[in-house]
Amino acid sequence: EMLRSLVGSEMCIRDRYLVEGDSAGGSAKDGRDSRYQAILPLRGKPLNAEKKRLDQVLSNEEFRSLITALGTSIDENFNLANLKYNKVIILSDADQDGAHIRAILLTFFFRYMKELVTGGHVYIGMPPLYKVTKGKMEKYVYDDDELQKLLDEIGRDPKPDIQRYKGLGEMSAEQLWQTTMNPETRTMMQITPEDAMAADEIFTLLMGDQVEPRRKFIEDNADLVKDLDV
């Protein structure tokens, strides 16, 4: 596995959630435990830092807000001792835009806050894709394979109700807390240096100046692209 799945079992000292969009950020703020958790809504897509100078990166409002929130500064001035939170958790939609935002943030952390990654502080939140209800049973599932297994177990007669979450904004504050933010039950993926490096390399390949490597990557992975759940 490229990323290592973890289930939190203890209350963290501090969580800083980086949440895609105002609507999801509002649900996260309402659903969080404010004693331990802070929310930073990303109101726009962070700058693609691939071809930008450091001063251009710093001119981006989303990155400036992020740097201020974490307290570490960046690049040569980065100081992990000033980090205000134990966990920095990226929480975005399970679609192409959400994946793009995750790649941008991981690339930014790898290039300008590398010790944040090597120190094990960066995570990706794992919201469910479906809520399945049948009679008194109510269960959240996180991917299509898990959904099929559950349907095989509970049967399809009478037909269960299946709710597909297209984005975090469709979840209520209570649902977001129960599934994604409660340290006793949430599932997260901890980012390793290898994960961030892979994101950086792929981002350079897809967004850089070299056309042929990008074309070859797209051709080699055409089947994967067709199968993306968007």
CSV table of C-alpha atoms in Angstrom, one decimal:
chain,number,residue,atom,x,y,z
A,1,GLU,CA,0.0,0.0,0.0
A,2,MET,CA,1.2,3.5,-0.9
A,3,LEU,CA,-0.3,4.9,2.2
A,4,ARG,CA,-0.6,3.2,5.6
A,5,SER,CA,-4.2,3.0,7.1
A,6,LEU,CA,-4.5,3.9,10.7
A,7,VAL,CA,-7.4,4.0,13.1
A,8,GLY,CA,-7.1,6.5,15.9
A,9,SER,CA,-7.7,5.1,19.3
A,10,GLU,CA,-6.6,8.0,21.6
A,11,MET,CA,-7.5,11.6,21.9
A,12,CYS,CA,-4.9,13.7,20.1
A,13,ILE,CA,-3.2,16.7,21.6
A,14,ARG,CA,-4.2,18.8,18.6
A,15,ASP,CA,-5.6,18.2,15.1
A,16,ARG,CA,-5.5,20.8,12.4
A,17,TYR,CA,-7.9,19.8,9.6
A,18,LEU,CA,-7.3,21.3,6.1
A,19,VAL,CA,-10.9,21.1,4.7
A,20,GLU,CA,-11.9,21.6,1.1
A,21,GLY,CA,-14.6,24.2,0.6
A,22,ASP,CA,-16.7,26.4,2.8
A,23,SER,CA,-19.7,24.1,3.2
A,24,ALA,CA,-17.5,21.2,4.4
A,25,GLY,CA,-15.5,23.5,6.5
A,26,GLY,CA,-18.7,24.7,8.2
A,27,SER,CA,-19.8,21.1,8.9
A,28,ALA,CA,-16.4,20.3,10.3
A,29,LYS,CA,-16.4,23.3,12.6
A,30,ASP,CA,-19.8,22.4,13.9
A,31,GLY,CA,-18.9,18.7,14.3
A,32,ARG,CA,-15.4,19.0,15.8
A,33,ASP,CA,-14.3,18.8,19.4
A,34,SER,CA,-13.1,22.4,19.7
A,35,ARG,CA,-10.9,21.4,22.7
A,36,TYR,CA,-8.6,19.4,20.5
A,37,GLN,CA,-9.4,20.2,16.9
A,38,ALA,CA,-9.0,23.2,14.6
A,39,ILE,CA,-10.4,23.7,11.1
A,40,LEU,CA,-8.8,25.6,8.2
A,41,PRO,CA,-11.3,25.8,5.2
A,42,LEU,CA,-9.5,26.0,1.9
A,43,ARG,CA,-11.8,28.3,0.0
A,44,GLY,CA,-10.0,28.0,-3.3
A,45,LYS,CA,-7.6,25.5,-4.8
A,46,PRO,CA,-4.1,26.2,-3.6
A,47,LEU,CA,-1.6,27.4,-6.1
A,48,ASN,CA,0.2,24.9,-8.3
A,49,ALA,CA,3.7,25.5,-6.9
A,50,GLU,CA,5.4,23.4,-9.7
A,51,LYS,CA,6.7,26.3,-11.8
A,52,LYS,CA,6.5,29.1,-9.1
A,53,ARG,CA,9.2,30.9,-7.2
A,54,LEU,CA,9.1,30.9,-3.4
A,55,ASP,CA,7.9,34.5,-3.4
A,56,GLN,CA,5.0,33.6,-5.8
A,57,VAL,CA,4.0,30.7,-3.5
A,58,LEU,CA,4.0,33.0,-0.5
A,59,SER,CA,1.7,35.4,-2.4
A,60,ASN,CA,-1.0,32.8,-2.5
A,61,GLU,CA,-3.6,33.4,0.1
A,62,GLU,CA,-4.3,29.8,0.8
A,63,PHE,CA,-0.7,28.9,1.4
A,64,ARG,CA,-0.2,32.1,3.6
A,65,SER,CA,-3.1,31.0,5.7
A,66,LEU,CA,-1.8,27.5,6.0
A,67,ILE,CA,1.7,28.7,7.0
A,68,THR,CA,0.3,31.0,9.6
A,69,ALA,CA,-2.0,28.3,11.0
A,70,LEU,CA,0.8,25.8,11.5
A,71,GLY,CA,3.3,28.3,12.9
A,72,THR,CA,6.4,26.6,11.5
A,73,SER,CA,7.3,29.0,8.7
A,74,ILE,CA,8.7,27.3,5.5
A,75,ASP,CA,11.8,26.4,3.5
A,76,GLU,CA,15.1,27.5,5.2
A,77,ASN,CA,13.1,29.2,8.1
A,78,PHE,CA,11.1,26.1,8.8
A,79,ASN,CA,11.1,25.1,12.5
A,80,LEU,CA,9.3,22.0,13.5
A,81,ALA,CA,9.5,23.0,17.2
A,82,ASN,CA,7.0,25.8,16.5
A,83,LEU,CA,4.3,23.4,15.1
A,84,LYS,CA,1.1,24.1,16.9
A,85,TYR,CA,-0.6,20.8,16.1
A,86,ASN,CA,0.3,17.2,16.5
A,87,LYS,CA,-1.6,16.1,13.3
A,88,VAL,CA,-2.1,18.0,10.1
A,89,ILE,CA,-5.0,16.2,8.4
A,90,ILE,CA,-6.0,16.8,4.8
A,91,LEU,CA,-9.8,16.4,4.3
A,92,SER,CA,-11.0,16.6,0.8
A,93,ASP,CA,-13.7,15.2,-1.5
A,94,ALA,CA,-13.2,11.7,-3.0
A,95,ASP,CA,-13.2,13.0,-6.6
A,96,GLN,CA,-10.7,14.4,-9.1
A,97,ASP,CA,-10.7,17.9,-7.6
A,98,GLY,CA,-10.1,16.5,-4.1
A,99,ALA,CA,-7.3,14.3,-5.4
A,100,HIS,CA,-5.7,17.3,-7.1
A,101,ILE,CA,-5.9,19.4,-3.9
A,102,ARG,CA,-4.3,16.5,-1.9
A,103,ALA,CA,-1.5,16.3,-4.5
A,104,ILE,CA,-0.9,20.0,-4.4
A,105,LEU,CA,-0.7,20.1,-0.6
A,106,LEU,CA,1.5,17.0,-0.3
A,107,THR,CA,3.9,18.4,-2.9
A,108,PHE,CA,4.0,21.7,-1.0
A,109,PHE,CA,4.7,20.0,2.3
A,110,PHE,CA,7.4,17.8,0.7
A,111,ARG,CA,9.2,20.8,-0.9
A,112,TYR,CA,8.8,23.5,1.8
A,113,MET,CA,8.0,21.7,5.1
A,114,LYS,CA,9.7,18.3,4.6
A,115,GLU,CA,10.2,17.7,8.3
A,116,LEU,CA,6.5,17.9,8.8
A,117,VAL,CA,6.3,14.7,6.6
A,118,THR,CA,9.4,12.9,8.0
A,119,GLY,CA,8.2,13.6,11.5
A,120,GLY,CA,4.9,11.8,10.8
A,121,HIS,CA,2.6,14.7,11.3
A,122,VAL,CA,0.7,14.7,7.9
A,123,TYR,CA,-2.4,12.6,7.4
A,124,ILE,CA,-5.3,12.2,5.0
A,125,GLY,CA,-8.8,11.9,6.4
A,126,MET,CA,-10.9,9.1,5.0
A,127,PRO,CA,-14.6,10.0,4.8
A,128,PRO,CA,-17.0,7.3,3.7
A,129,LEU,CA,-18.3,7.0,0.2
A,130,TYR,CA,-21.7,5.4,1.2
A,131,LYS,CA,-24.2,5.1,4.0
A,132,VAL,CA,-26.2,1.9,3.9
A,133,THR,CA,-29.4,1.5,5.8
A,134,LYS,CA,-31.6,-1.6,6.1
A,135,GLY,CA,-34.1,-1.8,8.8
A,136,LYS,CA,-32.4,-0.9,12.0
A,137,MET,CA,-28.9,-1.4,10.5
A,138,GLU,CA,-26.9,1.6,9.5
A,139,LYS,CA,-23.4,1.3,8.3
A,140,TYR,CA,-20.8,3.6,6.5
A,141,VAL,CA,-18.6,2.1,3.9
A,142,TYR,CA,-15.5,3.5,2.3
A,143,ASP,CA,-15.1,2.0,-1.2
A,144,ASP,CA,-17.0,0.0,-3.8
A,145,ASP,CA,-15.5,-3.3,-2.8
A,146,GLU,CA,-16.6,-2.9,0.8
A,147,LEU,CA,-20.1,-1.9,-0.4
A,148,GLN,CA,-20.4,-5.1,-2.5
A,149,LYS,CA,-19.3,-7.2,0.4
A,150,LEU,CA,-21.8,-5.6,2.7
A,151,LEU,CA,-24.7,-6.0,0.2
A,152,ASP,CA,-23.8,-9.7,-0.1
A,153,GLU,CA,-23.9,-10.1,3.6
A,154,ILE,CA,-27.2,-8.3,4.3
A,155,GLY,CA,-29.0,-9.3,1.1
A,156,ARG,CA,-30.8,-7.1,-1.4
A,157,ASP,CA,-34.4,-8.1,-0.5
A,158,PRO,CA,-35.8,-5.9,0.8
A,159,LYS,CA,-33.7,-3.4,-1.0
A,160,PRO,CA,-31.4,-1.4,1.3
A,161,ASP,CA,-31.2,2.3,1.1
A,162,ILE,CA,-27.8,3.4,-0.3
A,163,GLN,CA,-26.7,7.0,0.1
A,164,ARG,CA,-23.7,8.0,-2.0
A,165,TYR,CA,-21.7,11.0,-0.7
A,166,LYS,CA,-20.5,13.0,-3.6
A,167,GLY,CA,-18.7,15.5,-1.4
A,168,LEU,CA,-18.0,16.4,2.2
A,169,GLY,CA,-20.5,19.2,2.0
A,170,GLU,CA,-23.3,16.6,1.8
A,171,MET,CA,-22.5,15.3,5.2
A,172,SER,CA,-24.0,16.8,8.4
A,173,ALA,CA,-21.8,17.9,11.2
A,174,GLU,CA,-22.8,14.8,13.2
A,175,GLN,CA,-22.0,12.4,10.3
A,176,LEU,CA,-18.7,14.0,9.7
A,177,TRP,CA,-17.8,13.7,13.4
A,178,GLN,CA,-18.9,10.1,13.6
A,179,THR,CA,-17.1,8.9,10.5
A,180,THR,CA,-14.1,11.1,10.0
A,181,MET,CA,-13.2,13.3,13.0
A,182,ASN,CA,-13.9,11.2,16.2
A,183,PRO,CA,-10.4,10.0,17.3
A,184,GLU,CA,-12.0,6.9,18.8
A,185,THR,CA,-13.5,5.7,15.5
A,186,ARG,CA,-12.0,7.6,12.5
A,187,THR,CA,-9.8,6.0,9.9
A,188,MET,CA,-6.8,8.0,8.5
A,189,MET,CA,-3.8,7.4,6.3
A,190,GLN,CA,-0.5,8.6,7.6
A,191,ILE,CA,1.8,10.1,4.9
A,192,THR,CA,5.3,8.8,4.7
A,193,PRO,CA,8.3,10.5,3.0
A,194,GLU,CA,8.0,8.0,0.2
A,195,ASP,CA,4.3,9.0,-0.3
A,196,ALA,CA,5.1,12.7,-0.5
A,197,MET,CA,8.1,12.0,-2.8
A,198,ALA,CA,5.9,10.0,-5.1
A,199,ALA,CA,3.3,12.8,-5.2
A,200,ASP,CA,6.0,15.3,-5.9
A,201,GLU,CA,7.5,13.2,-8.8
A,202,ILE,CA,4.0,12.6,-10.4
A,203,PHE,CA,3.2,16.3,-10.0
A,204,THR,CA,6.4,17.3,-11.7
A,205,LEU,CA,5.8,14.8,-14.5
A,206,LEU,CA,2.2,16.0,-15.1
A,207,MET,CA,2.7,19.7,-14.6
A,208,GLY,CA,6.3,20.3,-15.6
A,209,ASP,CA,7.8,21.4,-18.9
A,210,GLN,CA,8.7,18.0,-20.3
A,211,VAL,CA,6.0,17.0,-22.8
A,212,GLU,CA,7.2,13.5,-23.8
A,213,PRO,CA,7.4,12.0,-20.3
A,214,ARG,CA,3.9,13.4,-19.5
A,215,ARG,CA,2.5,11.9,-22.8
A,216,LYS,CA,4.0,8.5,-22.0
A,217,PHE,CA,2.6,8.5,-18.5
A,218,ILE,CA,-0.9,9.2,-19.8
A,219,GLU,CA,-0.6,6.6,-22.5
A,220,ASP,CA,0.7,4.0,-20.1
A,221,ASN,CA,-2.0,4.7,-17.5
A,222,ALA,CA,-4.9,5.3,-19.9
A,223,ASP,CA,-6.9,2.3,-18.5
A,224,LEU,CA,-6.5,3.6,-14.9
A,225,VAL,CA,-7.7,7.1,-16.0
A,226,LYS,CA,-10.8,5.5,-17.5
A,227,ASP,CA,-11.5,3.7,-14.3
A,228,LEU,CA,-11.3,6.7,-12.0
A,229,ASP,CA,-14.3,7.3,-9.9
A,230,VAL,CA,-15.2,11.0,-10.5
